[in-house]
Amino acid sequence: MYFPYFRGRQYELLALKELASQDLISKSVIPVVEPIKVIPALKNSLLMFQRKNLPLALILNPAVGDLVDEYETIWDASSTLLHNLRKSSVFSAIIMNESSEDAMDWAREKGVKSSETLVILNSEKYLENYESLFNDSINLALPKYTLCPYDRYIRRKVKKNTVLFEDKFNKQDRNADYPEEEEFSRDHIDYKEDGYIGFGDYSIIGKEYVESGFAPYAVAIHIVYFAEDDSLRIKHFVSDTNSDISNVAGKFYEAVEKLYKWYTGEHQERQLTTGLQVLLDHYKNKTYPGLPTLKKLSIMHHLELMGRYLDGRLGK
């Protein structure tokens, strides 16, 4: 199983909603959403996942954004999904931090079971809190999934239902600094051998949380693809005219032209997804979708491709 982590920005939620509505996301892909504000796209994406009976984990105690410590607001924003715990494919998640004990106690009062909860344990600093909240030796059921890094100490303490969770996106300060290509991940190949039941990452966005965007000097398109050995690599298609912030549409066309030449010139047909096809169509039609839509399409490509791999539907 693959657990991509998103912070609930509009373009991320729209990517999830479109994947679900078009039946492009596998049930082997379980998105984890940390809501940063209540927007219509949050409720709409949750409802679409429920309608399609697709799993999604919604964090009740976000660490960033407008909803820190707003458990009730998140509960209400999820419509009736988290309320109907036995029927919903949308389930609760908790980040292990200073608020985790209060959040889990609050959730349990609402009927949320530990055994149906996803937990993010990013640091050994919170291991003691984790063990006090989830301990099967004292009848406190272990979480359904625990997302944690490849950390020796955590692995000794948390042995069941663990998911390997690390940031695989090598984020640069400037778009112009991205290399043409680099390795993205082999976790999908190695996770079982390392004793995990799944793997997760921050997709092509990265772990860093930035409150608002800014006009870029360079436009970069980040596209993951499977190499012949099934390792996951990432191509960074970067614009050329990067001396100022003018003509973003022109910069996009420079980047997407490189994407088109790679796809056609290197015969990468097995990488084709709906998101990638839309990007190729923008090149052919000389249209510019806007930067948020560009990120949405790149996320859609990543998640659809991972689902096809996990379901054994990725051609050679």
CSV table of C-alpha atoms in Angstrom, one decimal:
chain,number,residue,atom,x,y,z
A,1,MET,CA,0.0,0.0,0.0
A,2,TYR,CA,1.1,3.5,-0.8
A,3,PHE,CA,0.3,6.5,1.5
A,4,PRO,CA,0.9,9.9,-0.2
A,5,TYR,CA,0.7,12.8,2.2
A,6,PHE,CA,-0.9,16.1,1.4
A,7,ARG,CA,-1.5,19.3,3.3
A,8,GLY,CA,-5.0,20.0,1.9
A,9,ARG,CA,-4.1,22.9,-0.5
A,10,GLN,CA,-6.8,23.4,-3.1
A,11,TYR,CA,-4.8,22.0,-6.0
A,12,GLU,CA,-3.9,18.9,-4.0
A,13,LEU,CA,-7.6,18.3,-3.0
A,14,LEU,CA,-8.7,18.8,-6.6
A,15,ALA,CA,-6.1,16.3,-7.8
A,16,LEU,CA,-7.6,13.7,-5.4
A,17,LYS,CA,-11.2,14.5,-6.3
A,18,GLU,CA,-10.5,14.2,-10.1
A,19,LEU,CA,-8.6,10.9,-9.6
A,20,ALA,CA,-11.4,9.4,-7.6
A,21,SER,CA,-14.2,10.7,-9.9
A,22,GLN,CA,-12.5,9.3,-13.0
A,23,ASP,CA,-11.7,5.9,-11.3
A,24,LEU,CA,-8.0,6.6,-11.8
A,25,ILE,CA,-6.8,5.9,-8.2
A,26,SER,CA,-6.2,2.4,-6.9
A,27,LYS,CA,-7.5,1.2,-3.5
A,28,SER,CA,-3.9,0.4,-2.9
A,29,VAL,CA,-3.2,4.2,-2.7
A,30,ILE,CA,-4.4,5.7,0.6
A,31,PRO,CA,-4.0,9.5,0.7
A,32,VAL,CA,-3.4,11.1,4.0
A,33,VAL,CA,-4.7,14.7,4.2
A,34,GLU,CA,-3.7,17.2,6.8
A,35,PRO,CA,-6.3,20.0,6.4
A,36,ILE,CA,-4.9,23.5,6.7
A,37,LYS,CA,-8.2,25.4,6.2
A,38,VAL,CA,-11.9,24.6,5.6
A,39,ILE,CA,-12.5,25.1,1.9
A,40,PRO,CA,-15.2,23.5,-0.4
A,41,ALA,CA,-12.5,21.4,-2.1
A,42,LEU,CA,-11.9,19.6,1.2
A,43,LYS,CA,-15.5,18.5,1.7
A,44,ASN,CA,-15.9,17.7,-2.0
A,45,SER,CA,-12.9,15.5,-2.2
A,46,LEU,CA,-13.9,13.6,1.0
A,47,LEU,CA,-17.4,13.0,-0.4
A,48,MET,CA,-16.0,11.8,-3.7
A,49,PHE,CA,-13.8,9.2,-1.9
A,50,GLN,CA,-16.7,8.1,0.1
A,51,ARG,CA,-19.0,7.8,-3.0
A,52,LYS,CA,-16.4,5.7,-4.7
A,53,ASN,CA,-15.7,3.7,-1.5
A,54,LEU,CA,-12.0,4.6,-1.6
A,55,PRO,CA,-9.8,4.9,1.5
A,56,LEU,CA,-8.5,8.2,2.7
A,57,ALA,CA,-7.1,9.3,6.1
A,58,LEU,CA,-8.1,12.7,7.5
A,59,ILE,CA,-5.9,14.2,10.2
A,60,LEU,CA,-7.7,15.6,13.2
A,61,ASN,CA,-4.8,17.5,14.8
A,62,PRO,CA,-3.0,19.3,12.0
A,63,ALA,CA,0.4,20.8,12.9
A,64,VAL,CA,0.2,23.8,10.5
A,65,GLY,CA,-2.4,26.0,8.9
A,66,ASP,CA,-5.6,27.6,10.3
A,67,LEU,CA,-7.0,24.4,11.9
A,68,VAL,CA,-4.4,23.7,14.6
A,69,ASP,CA,-6.4,22.4,17.7
A,70,GLU,CA,-9.7,22.8,15.8
A,71,TYR,CA,-10.8,19.2,16.2
A,72,GLU,CA,-14.5,20.1,16.1
A,73,THR,CA,-14.2,22.2,13.0
A,74,ILE,CA,-12.5,19.4,11.1
A,75,TRP,CA,-15.0,16.9,12.4
A,76,ASP,CA,-17.9,19.1,11.2
A,77,ALA,CA,-16.1,19.9,7.8
A,78,SER,CA,-16.0,16.2,7.1
A,79,SER,CA,-19.8,16.2,6.8
A,80,THR,CA,-21.2,12.9,8.1
A,81,LEU,CA,-18.2,10.8,6.9
A,82,LEU,CA,-16.3,10.5,10.2
A,83,HIS,CA,-19.6,10.4,12.1
A,84,ASN,CA,-20.7,7.2,10.3
A,85,LEU,CA,-17.5,5.4,11.3
A,86,ARG,CA,-18.8,1.9,10.4
A,87,LYS,CA,-19.8,2.9,6.9
A,88,SER,CA,-17.2,5.5,5.8
A,89,SER,CA,-14.1,4.8,3.8
A,90,VAL,CA,-12.7,8.1,5.1
A,91,PHE,CA,-11.1,7.4,8.5
A,92,SER,CA,-9.3,9.4,11.2
A,93,ALA,CA,-5.6,10.1,11.6
A,94,ILE,CA,-3.5,11.6,14.4
A,95,ILE,CA,-0.1,13.3,14.3
A,96,MET,CA,2.1,12.5,17.2
A,97,ASN,CA,3.0,15.9,18.7
A,98,GLU,CA,2.2,18.1,21.7
A,99,SER,CA,-1.6,17.9,20.9
A,100,SER,CA,-1.8,14.1,20.1
A,101,GLU,CA,-3.1,12.9,23.5
A,102,ASP,CA,-5.8,15.5,23.7
A,103,ALA,CA,-6.8,14.9,20.1
A,104,MET,CA,-6.9,11.1,20.6
A,105,ASP,CA,-8.9,11.4,23.8
A,106,TRP,CA,-11.3,13.7,22.0
A,107,ALA,CA,-11.6,11.3,19.1
A,108,ARG,CA,-12.3,8.3,21.3
A,109,GLU,CA,-15.1,10.2,22.9
A,110,LYS,CA,-16.6,10.6,19.4
A,111,GLY,CA,-16.4,6.8,18.9
A,112,VAL,CA,-13.1,6.6,17.0
A,113,LYS,CA,-11.3,3.4,17.6
A,114,SER,CA,-7.5,3.2,17.9
A,115,SER,CA,-7.6,0.1,15.7
A,116,GLU,CA,-9.1,2.1,12.9
A,117,THR,CA,-6.8,5.1,13.2
A,118,LEU,CA,-3.7,6.1,11.2
A,119,VAL,CA,-0.9,7.7,13.2
A,120,ILE,CA,2.1,9.7,11.9
A,121,LEU,CA,5.1,9.2,14.2
A,122,ASN,CA,7.8,11.4,12.7
A,123,SER,CA,10.2,11.6,15.6
A,124,GLU,CA,11.4,9.4,18.5
A,125,LYS,CA,10.7,12.4,20.7
A,126,TYR,CA,7.0,11.3,20.8
A,127,LEU,CA,7.6,7.6,21.3
A,128,GLU,CA,6.6,7.8,25.0
A,129,ASN,CA,3.4,9.6,24.0
A,130,TYR,CA,2.7,6.9,21.4
A,131,GLU,CA,3.2,4.1,23.8
A,132,SER,CA,0.9,5.6,26.3
A,133,LEU,CA,-1.9,6.1,23.7
A,134,PHE,CA,-1.5,2.8,21.9
A,135,ASN,CA,-0.4,-0.3,23.9
A,136,ASP,CA,-2.0,-3.7,23.3
A,137,SER,CA,-0.6,-5.0,26.6
A,138,ILE,CA,-2.9,-2.7,28.5
A,139,ASN,CA,-5.9,-3.0,26.2
A,140,LEU,CA,-5.2,0.1,24.2
A,141,ALA,CA,-5.4,-1.2,20.6
A,142,LEU,CA,-2.6,-0.4,18.2
A,143,PRO,CA,-3.3,1.9,15.3
A,144,LYS,CA,-4.4,0.4,12.0
A,145,TYR,CA,-1.3,2.1,10.4
A,146,THR,CA,1.7,3.9,11.9
A,147,LEU,CA,3.7,6.0,9.4
A,148,CYS,CA,7.3,6.4,10.6
A,149,PRO,CA,10.8,7.0,9.2
A,150,TYR,CA,13.5,4.5,8.8
A,151,ASP,CA,14.8,5.1,12.3
A,152,ARG,CA,16.5,2.3,14.3
A,153,TYR,CA,15.1,3.3,17.7
A,154,ILE,CA,11.6,3.7,16.4
A,155,ARG,CA,11.8,0.3,14.6
A,156,ARG,CA,12.7,-1.4,17.9
A,157,LYS,CA,9.7,0.1,19.7
A,158,VAL,CA,7.1,0.1,17.0
A,159,LYS,CA,6.9,-3.3,15.3
A,160,LYS,CA,3.3,-3.8,14.1
A,161,ASN,CA,1.4,-2.2,11.3
A,162,THR,CA,4.3,0.1,10.4
A,163,VAL,CA,4.5,2.1,7.1
A,164,LEU,CA,7.8,3.4,5.9
A,165,PHE,CA,7.3,7.2,5.6
A,166,GLU,CA,9.9,9.6,4.4
A,167,ASP,CA,10.2,12.7,2.2
A,168,LYS,CA,11.6,11.5,-1.2
A,169,PHE,CA,11.3,14.9,-3.0
A,170,ASN,CA,14.7,16.7,-3.1
A,171,LYS,CA,13.3,20.2,-3.0
A,172,GLN,CA,15.4,23.1,-4.2
A,173,ASP,CA,15.3,26.7,-3.2
A,174,ARG,CA,15.0,27.8,-6.8
A,175,ASN,CA,13.3,25.9,-9.6
A,176,ALA,CA,16.3,26.7,-11.9
A,177,ASP,CA,18.4,24.6,-9.5
A,178,TYR,CA,16.7,21.2,-10.2
A,179,PRO,CA,18.9,18.7,-12.1
A,180,GLU,CA,17.5,17.1,-15.3
A,181,GLU,CA,16.9,13.8,-13.5
A,182,GLU,CA,17.5,12.0,-10.2
A,183,GLU,CA,16.4,9.0,-8.3
A,184,PHE,CA,13.1,9.4,-6.5
A,185,SER,CA,12.5,6.2,-4.5
A,186,ARG,CA,13.0,2.5,-4.2
A,187,ASP,CA,10.7,2.1,-1.2
A,188,HIS,CA,8.0,0.4,-3.3
A,189,ILE,CA,10.5,-2.3,-4.0
A,190,ASP,CA,12.2,-2.7,-0.6
A,191,TYR,CA,9.5,-2.0,2.0
A,192,LYS,CA,8.3,-5.6,2.5
A,193,GLU,CA,11.8,-6.9,2.9
A,194,ASP,CA,12.4,-4.2,5.6
A,195,GLY,CA,9.3,-5.4,7.5
A,196,TYR,CA,6.8,-2.7,6.6
A,197,ILE,CA,3.3,-3.2,5.4
A,198,GLY,CA,3.4,-0.1,3.2
A,199,PHE,CA,5.3,3.0,2.2
A,200,GLY,CA,4.5,6.7,2.0
A,201,ASP,CA,6.0,10.1,1.0
A,202,TYR,CA,5.1,13.7,0.2
A,203,SER,CA,4.6,13.0,-3.5
A,204,ILE,CA,6.2,15.7,-5.7
A,205,ILE,CA,5.4,18.5,-3.2
A,206,GLY,CA,7.8,17.7,-0.4
A,207,LYS,CA,7.6,18.0,3.4
A,208,GLU,CA,8.2,21.7,3.7
A,209,TYR,CA,5.1,23.8,4.4
A,210,VAL,CA,5.0,27.3,2.9
A,211,GLU,CA,1.9,29.4,3.7
A,212,SER,CA,1.7,31.2,0.3
A,213,GLY,CA,3.4,31.0,-3.1
A,214,PHE,CA,5.3,33.6,-5.1
A,215,ALA,CA,5.9,34.3,-8.8
A,216,PRO,CA,8.8,32.1,-10.0
A,217,TYR,CA,11.7,33.0,-12.1
A,218,ALA,CA,11.7,29.5,-13.5
A,219,VAL,CA,8.9,27.0,-14.2
A,220,ALA,CA,9.6,23.4,-13.3
A,221,ILE,CA,7.5,20.3,-14.2
A,222,HIS,CA,8.2,17.3,-11.9
A,223,ILE,CA,7.4,14.0,-13.5
A,224,VAL,CA,8.1,10.6,-11.8
A,225,TYR,CA,8.6,7.6,-14.0
A,226,PHE,CA,9.6,3.9,-13.6
A,227,ALA,CA,12.9,2.9,-15.0
A,228,GLU,CA,13.5,-0.5,-16.5
A,229,ASP,CA,14.5,-2.0,-13.1
A,230,ASP,CA,11.2,-0.6,-11.7
A,231,SER,CA,13.0,2.0,-9.5
A,232,LEU,CA,11.2,5.3,-9.4
A,233,ARG,CA,13.0,8.2,-10.9
A,234,ILE,CA,12.0,11.8,-11.4
A,235,LYS,CA,12.5,14.2,-14.3
A,236,HIS,CA,12.6,17.9,-13.8
A,237,PHE,CA,11.7,19.8,-16.9
A,238,VAL,CA,12.8,23.4,-16.3
A,239,SER,CA,12.3,26.5,-18.4
A,240,ASP,CA,15.3,28.3,-20.0
A,241,THR,CA,14.4,32.1,-19.9
A,242,ASN,CA,14.7,32.5,-16.1
A,243,SER,CA,16.2,36.0,-15.6
A,244,ASP,CA,12.9,37.6,-14.4
A,245,ILE,CA,9.3,36.7,-13.5
A,246,SER,CA,7.7,37.8,-16.7
A,247,ASN,CA,5.9,35.6,-19.2
A,248,VAL,CA,5.2,32.6,-17.0
A,249,ALA,CA,3.1,31.0,-19.8
A,250,GLY,CA,6.2,31.2,-22.1
A,251,LYS,CA,8.3,29.6,-19.4
A,252,PHE,CA,5.7,26.8,-19.0
A,253,TYR,CA,5.9,26.1,-22.8
A,254,GLU,CA,9.7,25.8,-22.7
A,255,ALA,CA,9.4,23.3,-19.9
A,256,VAL,CA,6.5,21.3,-21.3
A,257,GLU,CA,8.3,21.1,-24.7
A,258,LYS,CA,11.1,19.3,-23.0
A,259,LEU,CA,8.6,16.9,-21.4
A,260,TYR,CA,7.1,16.2,-24.8
A,261,LYS,CA,10.5,15.5,-26.4
A,262,TRP,CA,11.4,13.1,-23.5
A,263,TYR,CA,8.1,11.3,-23.7
A,264,THR,CA,8.1,10.9,-27.5
A,265,GLY,CA,11.9,10.6,-28.1
A,266,GLU,CA,12.6,8.0,-25.4
A,267,HIS,CA,9.4,6.0,-26.0
A,268,GLN,CA,8.0,6.4,-22.5
A,269,GLU,CA,4.5,5.2,-23.4
A,270,ARG,CA,4.2,3.0,-20.3
A,271,GLN,CA,4.3,6.1,-18.2
A,272,LEU,CA,1.2,7.6,-19.8
A,273,THR,CA,-1.5,8.6,-17.4
A,274,THR,CA,-4.4,11.0,-17.6
A,275,GLY,CA,-2.5,13.8,-15.9
A,276,LEU,CA,0.5,13.3,-18.2
A,277,GLN,CA,-1.8,13.2,-21.3
A,278,VAL,CA,-3.3,16.6,-20.3
A,279,LEU,CA,0.2,18.1,-20.0
A,280,LEU,CA,1.1,16.7,-23.5
A,281,ASP,CA,-2.1,18.2,-24.9
A,282,HIS,CA,-1.2,21.6,-23.5
A,283,TYR,CA,2.1,21.4,-25.4
A,284,LYS,CA,0.3,20.4,-28.7
A,285,ASN,CA,-2.4,23.1,-28.2
A,286,LYS,CA,0.0,25.8,-27.0
A,287,THR,CA,-2.2,26.4,-23.9
A,288,TYR,CA,-1.1,27.4,-20.4
A,289,PRO,CA,-3.1,25.8,-17.5
A,290,GLY,CA,-1.7,28.0,-14.7
A,291,LEU,CA,0.8,26.9,-12.0
A,292,PRO,CA,-1.7,25.4,-9.5
A,293,THR,CA,-3.1,23.2,-12.3
A,294,LEU,CA,0.4,22.2,-13.3
A,295,LYS,CA,1.0,20.9,-9.8
A,296,LYS,CA,-2.4,19.2,-9.8
A,297,LEU,CA,-1.7,17.3,-13.0
A,298,SER,CA,1.8,16.3,-11.8
A,299,ILE,CA,0.2,14.9,-8.6
A,300,MET,CA,-2.5,13.1,-10.5
A,301,HIS,CA,0.2,11.5,-12.7
A,302,HIS,CA,2.2,10.3,-9.7
A,303,LEU,CA,-0.7,8.7,-7.9
A,304,GLU,CA,-2.3,7.1,-10.9
A,305,LEU,CA,1.1,5.6,-11.9
A,306,MET,CA,1.8,4.3,-8.4
A,307,GLY,CA,-1.6,2.6,-8.4
A,308,ARG,CA,-1.0,0.9,-11.7
A,309,TYR,CA,2.3,-0.4,-10.4
A,310,LEU,CA,0.9,-1.7,-7.2
A,311,ASP,CA,-2.0,-3.4,-9.1
A,312,GLY,CA,0.3,-5.0,-11.6
A,313,ARG,CA,-0.9,-2.9,-14.5
A,314,LEU,CA,2.3,-1.2,-15.4
A,315,GLY,CA,3.5,-2.4,-18.8
A,316,LYS,CA,7.1,-2.8,-19.8
